[in-house]
C-alpha cells in the first residue's frame, strides 16, 4: 500500500513539474507559424493540428480547461514522429519536440492496454516476457530467417516486415566485460530493447569496439526500457520510474559514461530525462552515443577495422532522435568513413524523417508508410550495399519498407562497419 | 442554432472529411500570428473550386461568416474568426497548375506555399519576386488577400504587381474570373486590384495567374553598420541619389541586433546602432557596378564597417539574421504591436526621430527594423499583456505613431493589412469618406456581410 501511495505521489509530482515546464515554453511561442515549414507530417495531414504551433495551442487550451480529453486530441499528439524539425526551426528557441513528448503525459489518458505495456516495459522480467511472446508469435511465420512478414489480417501491424525476435545468446548475457585498454573509461552499455532482443549483430559489434577502448563494460541485466514508449503512451509516472532505476544503477556503478547504440534511448536519456526531473541531470551528462565515444578514441580503432574484403558502398540516414534529439551527426559519418573499404555516398535528403515515430508506426501505419516511401525513393536512387543508421526503430521501419519493395540494400548500425 | 443547420447541410453536400466541428480543429484555427484568439463554429477544408462555391452558397443561405485562411501567418488578424462562423482553409488546394515559360506566367491554387512557388519557377530560370519574411510557410492566397510585400519590394514591388488574373468565388456562390493573361488589358474596372489586399472580405480566391520575371543571373549582399540611426537613413538616401535601386535595402536597429544575437549567437560590432542590409541582383557586370556605388554611398556616411558576403552561404547567414528578428523580439518582452508603417523614403530620418520621441514620451519599449529602401519600417512596441498600464501606454503610442506617419505623407499599413489590429486607426488615413466608399464596394460584392466580418472597418462605424 505504501508503495502504491508513493507511486501516486510520484506520478502527481511528475505531472506538476511537466505542467510548469510546458507553461514556460508556451509563453515563448508567438504562434508565428515558422514550425510549419519543415514539419514531417503536415504535408500529409494538411491541417493545423498537425503543426507544432497547433499542438502547443491544444496543450495550452487543455491546461486552461478549455478542452478535455478526446480521441481526436490523443491522435493529434500521436500523429507526430517527434522528429524535432520544429525545434530546429523555431526562431524563439521554443522546444516543441520536447514539449510535445512530455505533454503526452497531460493530454493522453493511458488506457488499460497502455498501462499494461508500460508495466511490462518497467521490469526486466516483463521485457523478457514480452520478447518471448513476440518470439513465439513470429516463429509461426515463414519469410526470411531474420525478417518476418506479419499477416495482413492482424490489426494495426498487419503486412509489416519486422525483425525476428530472439532472446540474447549466452555470450551477450554477461553483466560485465573486461576491455583491452586498462587506462580507458569504465562504461555502462545500454543496448536498448531492439538490440537486446533482435539486432544481436549490433550488440556484438558494439561490445567488440567498446572493448578496444574501454577498461570495463557494464551491461547490467536488470534494467528496464528507457521509458520513451511509456512516455509516448502518456504514462509519465512509469517513464519516471524506469528513469529512476536506470539512472540510479549507472550512478551506483560510478561509470565514466553511459553508452547507447539507439538514438531514441539516447535522446530520452540526454534530453528528456532532465525534463521529467532535474534530479536526472547528473545521469544525463554521462550519456554518449557509441559513435561519440568511438570517435573520441579513434586512434585505438585504427588498423582494427573490420575487413570486408571488397569495396562496399554505404549511405547514412540521420535518425531524428540522434541528430536533433542528441545533437550527434558528424561522428557517425566519420565512424563509417574510418573503414578504408567503405565508399561513402551522401543521400539527397539524409536527415529527412523516416516516419517511424514509435506509436506512429504501430497505430498510424499508412501515415508512417507514406513518409518512409520518400526515404526509400532516396535510398533506391543511390542504391548502396548498406544503409547505416543509428537507431534500431528507424532501422526496422526502413529495412521493412526496403524489403517489401524488393530492394537489396541492407540496414546496419555504423559500428557494424567497423567491428 | 442557425450555424448548426448550415454545418449539417454542408456535411450532407461535401465529401466526407471536409468539415470539422471538433474542438481540436476549432482551437487550432482560432489564431494567426497576432496572438488574437476566437473560436470558429467549424473548420472546412475544400479541395476544389466547386466545393468552395458550395460552402459560400450555404454560408450565404444561413448568413453565417466565412473566414478564408491560408497558413495563418498573418500579422493583422486577417484570418482570425472574430465573429465565429466557418474558417475555410486552403491547405488542401495546393497545386501549381501551370508554369508557362513563354508567357512568363504561373497559375496556382491559393494554398501553394510561396517558397515552393519560388523553387518551382526558379528551377526553370524564372523568378517570382514577392518575398515576405514568412515565405517558407505562408501561402499565395494569403499573400494576395493581404497584398503582402517583402524585402525585394524596393526594386520589384509587391504582390499586387504580380497578379495578372484571379478566379474567386463570391458569397452567393458564383465564380468570377477577373483580369487577363496578357501584359495589357483595360476592359472595365480593374477587379483584380480590388481583390488584392481585400483581406478576404469580398470573395474567396480560388486560383491566381501570376506574372513571372526572368531569374536574375547573380546577386550581391552587403552589410554596413552605423554609429547612429540618422547616418544609416542618410546612407539610404545616398544610394538612391546615386541612381541605384537595389533589390533590397533593409534597416535593423540596435534592439533588434541584440535580439538576433540572443537568438542566433551572431556577433555584431559593439558600437553599432544600426545595420543596413543591402542586396542587388542582375547581370554580373551590372551588379558589380552597383556594388561599388553602394559601398561608396555607405562609406561617405561613415559606416563603421562594410562587409560584402563572399558567397551564397555567407549571404544566407546575413539574411537568416533578418528573418529571425520579428519572432525573436520576444526576448525583450512577451508581446508586441508589430506596426508596418510606411513613409516616403526621404522622410525616414524624420520617422525614426519621431519613433524615438514617442517611445520616450509614452515610456514604452520599442524596436524597429524593416524595408528602409521603400520607407516601410516595422516599428515594434514591446510589452507584457499582464501589465495593464503598459498596454494602455502602448495603445497611445501606436495611435501617436499613426498620426505622425499620416502627417509625413505615409500610410499606416504597408504590407500587413488592417484586419483586426489596425481597424481603429483606418479613419486617421482615409477619413469617413474613404470608409464610406469602401463599404459601398464591400456591399456590392458581399451584400449580407458574411465574408470575414469584423475586419478592416472600425466597429463604431459598422452598422
PDB file of N, CA, C and O in Angstrom, chain A residues 27-28 30-34 36-37 42 45-49 51 53-55 57-58 60-61 64 66-73 76 91-93, chain B residues 20 22-25 27-29 31-35 37 45 47 69-73 91-92 94 136-137 262-264 324 327-328 330-331 334 386:
ATOM      1  N   UNK A  27       4.613  30.216 -23.073  1.00  0.00           N
ATOM      2  CA  UNK A  27       4.740  31.672 -23.038  1.00  0.00           C
ATOM      3  C   UNK A  27       5.695  32.195 -24.107  1.00  0.00           C
ATOM      4  O   UNK A  27       5.596  33.340 -24.518  1.00  0.00           O
ATOM      5  N   UNK A  28       6.645  31.352 -24.522  1.00  0.00           N
ATOM      6  CA  UNK A  28       7.621  31.795 -25.521  1.00  0.00           C
ATOM      7  C   UNK A  28       7.068  31.719 -26.948  1.00  0.00           C
ATOM      8  O   UNK A  28       7.582  32.355 -27.854  1.00  0.00           O
ATOM      9  N   UNK A  30       5.074  32.549 -30.041  1.00  0.00           N
ATOM     10  CA  UNK A  30       4.322  33.709 -30.506  1.00  0.00           C
ATOM     11  C   UNK A  30       3.414  33.330 -31.683  1.00  0.00           C
ATOM     12  O   UNK A  30       2.916  34.178 -32.390  1.00  0.00           O
ATOM     13  N   UNK A  31       3.240  32.058 -31.897  1.00  0.00           N
ATOM     14  CA  UNK A  31       2.400  31.489 -32.965  1.00  0.00           C
ATOM     15  C   UNK A  31       2.694  32.089 -34.341  1.00  0.00           C
ATOM     16  O   UNK A  31       1.797  32.324 -35.131  1.00  0.00           O
ATOM     17  N   UNK A  32       3.981  32.287 -34.625  1.00  0.00           N
ATOM     18  CA  UNK A  32       4.365  32.868 -35.917  1.00  0.00           C
ATOM     19  C   UNK A  32       4.179  31.883 -37.060  1.00  0.00           C
ATOM     20  O   UNK A  32       4.012  32.270 -38.207  1.00  0.00           O
ATOM     21  N   UNK A  33       4.217  30.583 -36.733  1.00  0.00           N
ATOM     22  CA  UNK A  33       3.982  29.578 -37.782  1.00  0.00           C
ATOM     23  C   UNK A  33       5.237  29.076 -38.474  1.00  0.00           C
ATOM     24  O   UNK A  33       5.152  28.294 -39.414  1.00  0.00           O
ATOM     25  N   UNK A  34       6.420  29.518 -38.030  1.00  0.00           N
ATOM     26  CA  UNK A  34       7.662  29.067 -38.672  1.00  0.00           C
ATOM     27  C   UNK A  34       7.776  27.539 -38.632  1.00  0.00           C
ATOM     28  O   UNK A  34       8.332  26.936 -39.548  1.00  0.00           O
ATOM     29  N   UNK A  36       5.705  25.451 -39.320  1.00  0.00           N
ATOM     30  CA  UNK A  36       5.012  24.809 -40.432  1.00  0.00           C
ATOM     31  C   UNK A  36       5.975  24.421 -41.539  1.00  0.00           C
ATOM     32  O   UNK A  36       5.685  23.540 -42.338  1.00  0.00           O
ATOM     33  N   UNK A  37       7.123  25.128 -41.625  1.00  0.00           N
ATOM     34  CA  UNK A  37       7.925  24.990 -42.835  1.00  0.00           C
ATOM     35  C   UNK A  37       8.610  23.642 -42.971  1.00  0.00           C
ATOM     36  O   UNK A  37       8.875  23.204 -44.079  1.00  0.00           O
ATOM     37  N   UNK A  42       2.879  17.480 -41.526  1.00  0.00           N
ATOM     38  CA  UNK A  42       1.943  18.490 -42.043  1.00  0.00           C
ATOM     39  C   UNK A  42       1.587  18.303 -43.527  1.00  0.00           C
ATOM     40  O   UNK A  42       0.423  18.376 -43.891  1.00  0.00           O
ATOM     41  N   UNK A  45      -0.976  15.480 -43.497  1.00  0.00           N
ATOM     42  CA  UNK A  45      -2.225  15.648 -42.741  1.00  0.00           C
ATOM     43  C   UNK A  45      -2.946  16.943 -43.118  1.00  0.00           C
ATOM     44  O   UNK A  45      -4.145  17.059 -42.960  1.00  0.00           O
ATOM     45  N   UNK A  46      -2.187  17.914 -43.606  1.00  0.00           N
ATOM     46  CA  UNK A  46      -2.723  19.165 -44.142  1.00  0.00           C
ATOM     47  C   UNK A  46      -3.771  19.820 -43.242  1.00  0.00           C
ATOM     48  O   UNK A  46      -4.861  20.170 -43.678  1.00  0.00           O
ATOM     49  N   UNK A  47      -3.450  19.921 -41.972  1.00  0.00           N
ATOM     50  CA  UNK A  47      -4.329  20.646 -41.055  1.00  0.00           C
ATOM     51  C   UNK A  47      -3.484  21.164 -39.904  1.00  0.00           C
ATOM     52  O   UNK A  47      -2.454  20.586 -39.564  1.00  0.00           O
ATOM     53  N   UNK A  48      -3.936  22.251 -39.319  1.00  0.00           N
ATOM     54  CA  UNK A  48      -3.137  22.950 -38.317  1.00  0.00           C
ATOM     55  C   UNK A  48      -2.843  22.100 -37.079  1.00  0.00           C
ATOM     56  O   UNK A  48      -1.818  22.281 -36.433  1.00  0.00           O
ATOM     57  N   UNK A  49      -3.728  21.149 -36.737  1.00  0.00           N
ATOM     58  CA  UNK A  49      -3.461  20.344 -35.542  1.00  0.00           C
ATOM     59  C   UNK A  49      -2.171  19.557 -35.677  1.00  0.00           C
ATOM     60  O   UNK A  49      -1.586  19.129 -34.688  1.00  0.00           O
ATOM     61  N   UNK A  51       0.613  20.707 -36.717  1.00  0.00           N
ATOM     62  CA  UNK A  51       1.808  21.540 -36.578  1.00  0.00           C
ATOM     63  C   UNK A  51       2.190  21.684 -35.109  1.00  0.00           C
ATOM     64  O   UNK A  51       1.348  21.525 -34.227  1.00  0.00           O
ATOM     65  N   UNK A  53       2.867  24.466 -33.648  1.00  0.00           N
ATOM     66  CA  UNK A  53       2.105  25.603 -33.126  1.00  0.00           C
ATOM     67  C   UNK A  53       0.696  25.177 -32.719  1.00  0.00           C
ATOM     68  O   UNK A  53       0.183  25.576 -31.671  1.00  0.00           O
ATOM     69  N   UNK A  54       0.065  24.343 -33.555  1.00  0.00           N
ATOM     70  CA  UNK A  54      -1.290  23.880 -33.265  1.00  0.00           C
ATOM     71  C   UNK A  54      -1.324  23.012 -32.023  1.00  0.00           C
ATOM     72  O   UNK A  54      -2.192  23.161 -31.157  1.00  0.00           O
ATOM     73  N   UNK A  55      -0.358  22.126 -31.917  1.00  0.00           N
ATOM     74  CA  UNK A  55      -0.348  21.225 -30.763  1.00  0.00           C
ATOM     75  C   UNK A  55      -0.044  21.991 -29.477  1.00  0.00           C
ATOM     76  O   UNK A  55      -0.595  21.677 -28.418  1.00  0.00           O
ATOM     77  N   UNK A  57      -0.959  25.023 -28.974  1.00  0.00           N
ATOM     78  CA  UNK A  57      -2.220  25.701 -28.658  1.00  0.00           C
ATOM     79  C   UNK A  57      -3.184  24.730 -27.969  1.00  0.00           C
ATOM     80  O   UNK A  57      -3.939  25.121 -27.075  1.00  0.00           O
ATOM     81  N   UNK A  58      -3.135  23.465 -28.402  1.00  0.00           N
ATOM     82  CA  UNK A  58      -4.008  22.464 -27.784  1.00  0.00           C
ATOM     83  C   UNK A  58      -3.597  22.194 -26.337  1.00  0.00           C
ATOM     84  O   UNK A  58      -4.445  22.097 -25.450  1.00  0.00           O
ATOM     85  N   UNK A  60      -2.103  24.252 -24.414  1.00  0.00           N
ATOM     86  CA  UNK A  60      -2.472  25.462 -23.695  1.00  0.00           C
ATOM     87  C   UNK A  60      -3.955  25.430 -23.330  1.00  0.00           C
ATOM     88  O   UNK A  60      -4.325  25.658 -22.164  1.00  0.00           O
ATOM     89  N   UNK A  61      -4.794  25.127 -24.328  1.00  0.00           N
ATOM     90  CA  UNK A  61      -6.246  25.086 -24.080  1.00  0.00           C
ATOM     91  C   UNK A  61      -6.574  23.991 -23.072  1.00  0.00           C
ATOM     92  O   UNK A  61      -7.461  24.161 -22.231  1.00  0.00           O
ATOM     93  N   UNK A  64      -5.686  25.075 -19.563  1.00  0.00           N
ATOM     94  CA  UNK A  64      -6.626  26.089 -19.078  1.00  0.00           C
ATOM     95  C   UNK A  64      -8.035  25.534 -18.893  1.00  0.00           C
ATOM     96  O   UNK A  64      -8.954  26.267 -18.535  1.00  0.00           O
ATOM     97  N   UNK A  66     -10.048  24.562 -21.254  1.00  0.00           N
ATOM     98  CA  UNK A  66     -10.979  24.934 -22.333  1.00  0.00           C
ATOM     99  C   UNK A  66     -11.377  23.723 -23.177  1.00  0.00           C
ATOM    100  O   UNK A  66     -12.403  23.732 -23.843  1.00  0.00           O
ATOM    101  N   UNK A  67     -10.515  22.708 -23.206  1.00  0.00           N
ATOM    102  CA  UNK A  67     -10.873  21.482 -23.921  1.00  0.00           C
ATOM    103  C   UNK A  67     -10.557  20.296 -23.005  1.00  0.00           C
ATOM    104  O   UNK A  67      -9.809  20.442 -22.036  1.00  0.00           O
ATOM    105  N   UNK A  68     -11.126  19.144 -23.327  1.00  0.00           N
ATOM    106  CA  UNK A  68     -10.901  17.992 -22.460  1.00  0.00           C
ATOM    107  C   UNK A  68     -10.372  16.806 -23.264  1.00  0.00           C
ATOM    108  O   UNK A  68     -10.205  16.884 -24.481  1.00  0.00           O
ATOM    109  N   UNK A  69     -10.117  15.728 -22.575  1.00  0.00           N
ATOM    110  CA  UNK A  69      -9.637  14.510 -23.228  1.00  0.00           C
ATOM    111  C   UNK A  69     -10.560  14.125 -24.378  1.00  0.00           C
ATOM    112  O   UNK A  69     -11.777  14.199 -24.257  1.00  0.00           O
ATOM    113  N   UNK A  70      -9.991  13.669 -25.473  1.00  0.00           N
ATOM    114  CA  UNK A  70     -10.814  13.100 -26.546  1.00  0.00           C
ATOM    115  C   UNK A  70      -9.921  12.252 -27.430  1.00  0.00           C
ATOM    116  O   UNK A  70      -8.694  12.359 -27.380  1.00  0.00           O
ATOM    117  N   UNK A  71     -10.558  11.411 -28.234  1.00  0.00           N
ATOM    118  CA  UNK A  71      -9.788  10.557 -29.138  1.00  0.00           C
ATOM    119  C   UNK A  71      -9.011  11.433 -30.126  1.00  0.00           C
ATOM    120  O   UNK A  71      -7.846  11.189 -30.413  1.00  0.00           O
ATOM    121  N   UNK A  72      -9.666  12.476 -30.644  1.00  0.00           N
ATOM    122  CA  UNK A  72      -9.007  13.363 -31.606  1.00  0.00           C
ATOM    123  C   UNK A  72      -7.784  14.044 -30.992  1.00  0.00           C
ATOM    124  O   UNK A  72      -6.756  14.202 -31.634  1.00  0.00           O
ATOM    125  N   UNK A  73      -7.938  14.465 -29.726  1.00  0.00           N
ATOM    126  CA  UNK A  73      -6.823  15.142 -29.066  1.00  0.00           C
ATOM    127  C   UNK A  73      -5.644  14.182 -28.965  1.00  0.00           C
ATOM    128  O   UNK A  73      -4.495  14.531 -29.261  1.00  0.00           O
ATOM    129  N   UNK A  76      -4.038  13.778 -32.256  1.00  0.00           N
ATOM    130  CA  UNK A  76      -3.257  14.956 -32.641  1.00  0.00           C
ATOM    131  C   UNK A  76      -1.834  14.855 -32.096  1.00  0.00           C
ATOM    132  O   UNK A  76      -0.885  15.326 -32.709  1.00  0.00           O
ATOM    133  N   UNK A  91      12.417  30.170 -34.235  1.00  0.00           N
ATOM    134  CA  UNK A  91      13.319  31.300 -34.028  1.00  0.00           C
ATOM    135  C   UNK A  91      13.329  31.770 -32.573  1.00  0.00           C
ATOM    136  O   UNK A  91      14.197  32.525 -32.187  1.00  0.00           O
ATOM    137  N   UNK A  92      12.366  31.326 -31.797  1.00  0.00           N
ATOM    138  CA  UNK A  92      12.292  31.781 -30.405  1.00  0.00           C
ATOM    139  C   UNK A  92      12.840  30.776 -29.415  1.00  0.00           C
ATOM    140  O   UNK A  92      12.588  30.889 -28.221  1.00  0.00           O
ATOM    141  N   UNK A  93      13.520  29.754 -29.932  1.00  0.00           N
ATOM    142  CA  UNK A  93      14.105  28.734 -29.061  1.00  0.00           C
ATOM    143  C   UNK A  93      13.050  28.023 -28.214  1.00  0.00           C
ATOM    144  O   UNK A  93      13.338  27.608 -27.099  1.00  0.00           O
TER     145      UNK A  93
ATOM    146  N   UNK B  20     -15.046  20.000 -40.048  1.00  0.00           N
ATOM    147  CA  UNK B  20     -14.873  19.518 -38.682  1.00  0.00           C
ATOM    148  C   UNK B  20     -15.405  20.525 -37.691  1.00  0.00           C
ATOM    149  O   UNK B  20     -15.174  21.734 -37.821  1.00  0.00           O
ATOM    150  N   UNK B  22     -14.883  19.594 -34.450  1.00  0.00           N
ATOM    151  CA  UNK B  22     -14.218  19.127 -33.237  1.00  0.00           C
ATOM    152  C   UNK B  22     -13.397  20.242 -32.601  1.00  0.00           C
ATOM    153  O   UNK B  22     -12.791  21.050 -33.308  1.00  0.00           O
ATOM    154  N   UNK B  23     -13.373  20.245 -31.281  1.00  0.00           N
ATOM    155  CA  UNK B  23     -12.650  21.332 -30.600  1.00  0.00           C
ATOM    156  C   UNK B  23     -11.158  21.333 -30.939  1.00  0.00           C
ATOM    157  O   UNK B  23     -10.523  22.385 -30.909  1.00  0.00           O
ATOM    158  N   UNK B  24     -10.613  20.169 -31.302  1.00  0.00           N
ATOM    159  CA  UNK B  24      -9.199  20.139 -31.705  1.00  0.00           C
ATOM    160  C   UNK B  24      -8.980  21.052 -32.905  1.00  0.00           C
ATOM    161  O   UNK B  24      -8.006  21.809 -32.964  1.00  0.00           O
ATOM    162  N   UNK B  25      -9.903  21.014 -33.867  1.00  0.00           N
ATOM    163  CA  UNK B  25      -9.755  21.885 -35.031  1.00  0.00           C
ATOM    164  C   UNK B  25     -10.186  23.315 -34.726  1.00  0.00           C
ATOM    165  O   UNK B  25      -9.566  24.261 -35.214  1.00  0.00           O
ATOM    166  N   UNK B  27      -9.912  24.905 -31.949  1.00  0.00           N
ATOM    167  CA  UNK B  27      -8.823  25.580 -31.222  1.00  0.00           C
ATOM    168  C   UNK B  27      -7.680  25.933 -32.173  1.00  0.00           C
ATOM    169  O   UNK B  27      -7.141  27.032 -32.145  1.00  0.00           O
ATOM    170  N   UNK B  28      -7.338  25.002 -33.060  1.00  0.00           N
ATOM    171  CA  UNK B  28      -6.146  25.238 -33.880  1.00  0.00           C
ATOM    172  C   UNK B  28      -6.415  26.154 -35.081  1.00  0.00           C
ATOM    173  O   UNK B  28      -5.502  26.496 -35.806  1.00  0.00           O
ATOM    174  N   UNK B  29      -7.660  26.541 -35.273  1.00  0.00           N
ATOM    175  CA  UNK B  29      -7.954  27.551 -36.296  1.00  0.00           C
ATOM    176  C   UNK B  29      -8.511  28.825 -35.661  1.00  0.00           C
ATOM    177  O   UNK B  29      -9.273  29.558 -36.273  1.00  0.00           O
ATOM    178  N   UNK B  31      -6.511  31.200 -34.293  1.00  0.00           N
ATOM    179  CA  UNK B  31      -5.479  32.233 -34.161  1.00  0.00           C
ATOM    180  C   UNK B  31      -4.722  32.429 -35.466  1.00  0.00           C
ATOM    181  O   UNK B  31      -4.819  31.627 -36.381  1.00  0.00           O
ATOM    182  N   UNK B  32      -3.951  33.509 -35.518  1.00  0.00           N
ATOM    183  CA  UNK B  32      -2.909  33.636 -36.543  1.00  0.00           C
ATOM    184  C   UNK B  32      -1.652  34.109 -35.817  1.00  0.00           C
ATOM    185  O   UNK B  32      -1.514  33.839 -34.624  1.00  0.00           O
ATOM    186  N   UNK B  33      -0.752  34.808 -36.509  1.00  0.00           N
ATOM    187  CA  UNK B  33       0.495  35.186 -35.856  1.00  0.00           C
ATOM    188  C   UNK B  33       0.374  36.429 -34.979  1.00  0.00           C
ATOM    189  O   UNK B  33       1.361  36.912 -34.444  1.00  0.00           O
ATOM    190  N   UNK B  34      -0.847  36.967 -34.820  1.00  0.00           N
ATOM    191  CA  UNK B  34      -1.003  38.135 -33.938  1.00  0.00           C
ATOM    192  C   UNK B  34      -1.219  37.741 -32.482  1.00  0.00           C
ATOM    193  O   UNK B  34      -1.092  38.566 -31.595  1.00  0.00           O
ATOM    194  N   UNK B  35      -1.611  36.479 -32.258  1.00  0.00           N
ATOM    195  CA  UNK B  35      -1.896  36.061 -30.890  1.00  0.00           C
ATOM    196  C   UNK B  35      -3.352  36.286 -30.480  1.00  0.00           C
ATOM    197  O   UNK B  35      -3.756  35.908 -29.393  1.00  0.00           O
ATOM    198  N   UNK B  37      -7.228  35.344 -30.354  1.00  0.00           N
ATOM    199  CA  UNK B  37      -7.862  34.024 -30.432  1.00  0.00           C
ATOM    200  C   UNK B  37      -9.372  34.123 -30.367  1.00  0.00           C
ATOM    201  O   UNK B  37      -9.915  34.695 -29.424  1.00  0.00           O
ATOM    202  N   UNK B  45     -12.344  22.248 -45.135  1.00  0.00           N
ATOM    203  CA  UNK B  45     -11.143  22.021 -45.948  1.00  0.00           C
ATOM    204  C   UNK B  45     -11.525  21.670 -47.382  1.00  0.00           C
ATOM    205  O   UNK B  45     -11.453  20.509 -47.783  1.00  0.00           O
ATOM    206  N   UNK B  47     -11.367  21.050 -51.351  1.00  0.00           N
ATOM    207  CA  UNK B  47     -10.273  20.610 -52.223  1.00  0.00           C
ATOM    208  C   UNK B  47     -10.427  21.133 -53.638  1.00  0.00           C
ATOM    209  O   UNK B  47      -9.506  21.037 -54.440  1.00  0.00           O
ATOM    210  N   UNK B  69      -8.674  31.230 -44.988  1.00  0.00           N
ATOM    211  CA  UNK B  69      -7.417  31.143 -44.239  1.00  0.00           C
ATOM    212  C   UNK B  69      -6.384  30.349 -45.023  1.00  0.00           C
ATOM    213  O   UNK B  69      -6.673  29.271 -45.529  1.00  0.00           O
ATOM    214  N   UNK B  70      -5.187  30.914 -45.131  1.00  0.00           N
ATOM    215  CA  UNK B  70      -4.091  30.203 -45.796  1.00  0.00           C
ATOM    216  C   UNK B  70      -3.314  29.419 -44.769  1.00  0.00           C
ATOM    217  O   UNK B  70      -3.740  28.361 -44.315  1.00  0.00           O
ATOM    218  N   UNK B  71      -2.153  29.957 -44.343  1.00  0.00           N
ATOM    219  CA  UNK B  71      -1.346  29.256 -43.343  1.00  0.00           C
ATOM    220  C   UNK B  71      -1.494  29.891 -41.964  1.00  0.00           C
ATOM    221  O   UNK B  71      -0.884  29.441 -41.007  1.00  0.00           O
ATOM    222  N   UNK B  72      -2.297  30.951 -41.871  1.00  0.00           N
ATOM    223  CA  UNK B  72      -2.490  31.582 -40.561  1.00  0.00           C
ATOM    224  C   UNK B  72      -1.232  32.250 -40.047  1.00  0.00           C
ATOM    225  O   UNK B  72      -0.926  32.190 -38.863  1.00  0.00           O
ATOM    226  N   UNK B  73      -0.480  32.895 -40.956  1.00  0.00           N
ATOM    227  CA  UNK B  73       0.765  33.532 -40.533  1.00  0.00           C
ATOM    228  C   UNK B  73       0.684  35.049 -40.635  1.00  0.00           C
ATOM    229  O   UNK B  73       1.693  35.731 -40.537  1.00  0.00           O
ATOM    230  N   UNK B  91      -5.567  24.779 -47.201  1.00  0.00           N
ATOM    231  CA  UNK B  91      -4.446  23.847 -47.084  1.00  0.00           C
ATOM    232  C   UNK B  91      -4.547  22.623 -47.994  1.00  0.00           C
ATOM    233  O   UNK B  91      -3.589  21.884 -48.153  1.00  0.00           O
ATOM    234  N   UNK B  92      -5.739  22.385 -48.570  1.00  0.00           N
ATOM    235  CA  UNK B  92      -5.847  21.244 -49.485  1.00  0.00           C
ATOM    236  C   UNK B  92      -6.010  21.690 -50.935  1.00  0.00           C
ATOM    237  O   UNK B  92      -6.417  20.920 -51.786  1.00  0.00           O
ATOM    238  N   UNK B  94      -3.441  23.006 -53.146  1.00  0.00           N
ATOM    239  CA  UNK B  94      -2.013  23.341 -53.160  1.00  0.00           C
ATOM    240  C   UNK B  94      -1.324  23.006 -54.479  1.00  0.00           C
ATOM    241  O   UNK B  94      -0.125  22.788 -54.507  1.00  0.00           O
ATOM    242  N   UNK B 136       8.653  30.803 -46.403  1.00  0.00           N
ATOM    243  CA  UNK B 136       8.790  29.348 -46.317  1.00  0.00           C
ATOM    244  C   UNK B 136       7.519  28.664 -45.833  1.00  0.00           C
ATOM    245  O   UNK B 136       7.426  27.439 -45.867  1.00  0.00           O
ATOM    246  N   UNK B 137       6.571  29.423 -45.307  1.00  0.00           N
ATOM    247  CA  UNK B 137       5.372  28.756 -44.785  1.00  0.00           C
ATOM    248  C   UNK B 137       4.069  29.498 -45.077  1.00  0.00           C
ATOM    249  O   UNK B 137       3.007  28.946 -44.871  1.00  0.00           O
ATOM    250  N   UNK B 262      20.969  37.202 -29.441  1.00  0.00           N
ATOM    251  CA  UNK B 262      20.438  36.261 -28.460  1.00  0.00           C
ATOM    252  C   UNK B 262      19.929  34.989 -29.143  1.00  0.00           C
ATOM    253  O   UNK B 262      20.183  33.879 -28.684  1.00  0.00           O
ATOM    254  N   UNK B 263      19.225  35.188 -30.277  1.00  0.00           N
ATOM    255  CA  UNK B 263      18.577  34.049 -30.937  1.00  0.00           C
ATOM    256  C   UNK B 263      19.558  33.185 -31.711  1.00  0.00           C
ATOM    257  O   UNK B 263      19.399  31.974 -31.788  1.00  0.00           O
ATOM    258  N   UNK B 264      20.573  33.804 -32.316  1.00  0.00           N
ATOM    259  CA  UNK B 264      21.423  33.035 -33.236  1.00  0.00           C
ATOM    260  C   UNK B 264      22.871  32.931 -32.785  1.00  0.00           C
ATOM    261  O   UNK B 264      23.638  32.173 -33.356  1.00  0.00           O
ATOM    262  N   UNK B 324      14.923  36.196 -38.501  1.00  0.00           N
ATOM    263  CA  UNK B 324      14.554  35.822 -37.130  1.00  0.00           C
ATOM    264  C   UNK B 324      14.172  37.027 -36.270  1.00  0.00           C
ATOM    265  O   UNK B 324      13.705  36.854 -35.161  1.00  0.00           O
ATOM    266  N   UNK B 327      10.108  37.278 -34.794  1.00  0.00           N
ATOM    267  CA  UNK B 327       9.761  36.455 -33.628  1.00  0.00           C
ATOM    268  C   UNK B 327      10.721  36.612 -32.449  1.00  0.00           C
ATOM    269  O   UNK B 327      10.293  36.486 -31.297  1.00  0.00           O
ATOM    270  N   UNK B 328      12.001  36.932 -32.724  1.00  0.00           N
ATOM    271  CA  UNK B 328      12.952  36.944 -31.614  1.00  0.00           C
ATOM    272  C   UNK B 328      12.797  38.158 -30.696  1.00  0.00           C
ATOM    273  O   UNK B 328      13.436  38.245 -29.665  1.00  0.00           O
ATOM    274  N   UNK B 330      10.594  38.580 -28.849  1.00  0.00           N
ATOM    275  CA  UNK B 330      10.048  38.052 -27.589  1.00  0.00           C
ATOM    276  C   UNK B 330      11.114  37.998 -26.501  1.00  0.00           C
ATOM    277  O   UNK B 330      10.797  37.847 -25.331  1.00  0.00           O
ATOM    278  N   UNK B 331      12.394  38.135 -26.883  1.00  0.00           N
ATOM    279  CA  UNK B 331      13.441  38.186 -25.861  1.00  0.00           C
ATOM    280  C   UNK B 331      13.349  39.445 -25.021  1.00  0.00           C
ATOM    281  O   UNK B 331      13.799  39.488 -23.893  1.00  0.00           O
ATOM    282  N   UNK B 334       7.226  39.690 -23.877  1.00  0.00           N
ATOM    283  CA  UNK B 334       6.459  38.597 -24.495  1.00  0.00           C
ATOM    284  C   UNK B 334       5.509  39.027 -25.608  1.00  0.00           C
ATOM    285  O   UNK B 334       5.195  38.241 -26.476  1.00  0.00           O
ATOM    286  N   UNK B 386       0.164  41.285 -19.322  1.00  0.00           N
ATOM    287  CA  UNK B 386      -0.325  41.260 -17.937  1.00  0.00           C
ATOM    288  C   UNK B 386      -0.175  42.606 -17.244  1.00  0.00           C
ATOM    289  O   UNK B 386      -0.717  42.834 -16.179  1.00  0.00           O
TER     290      UNK B 386
END
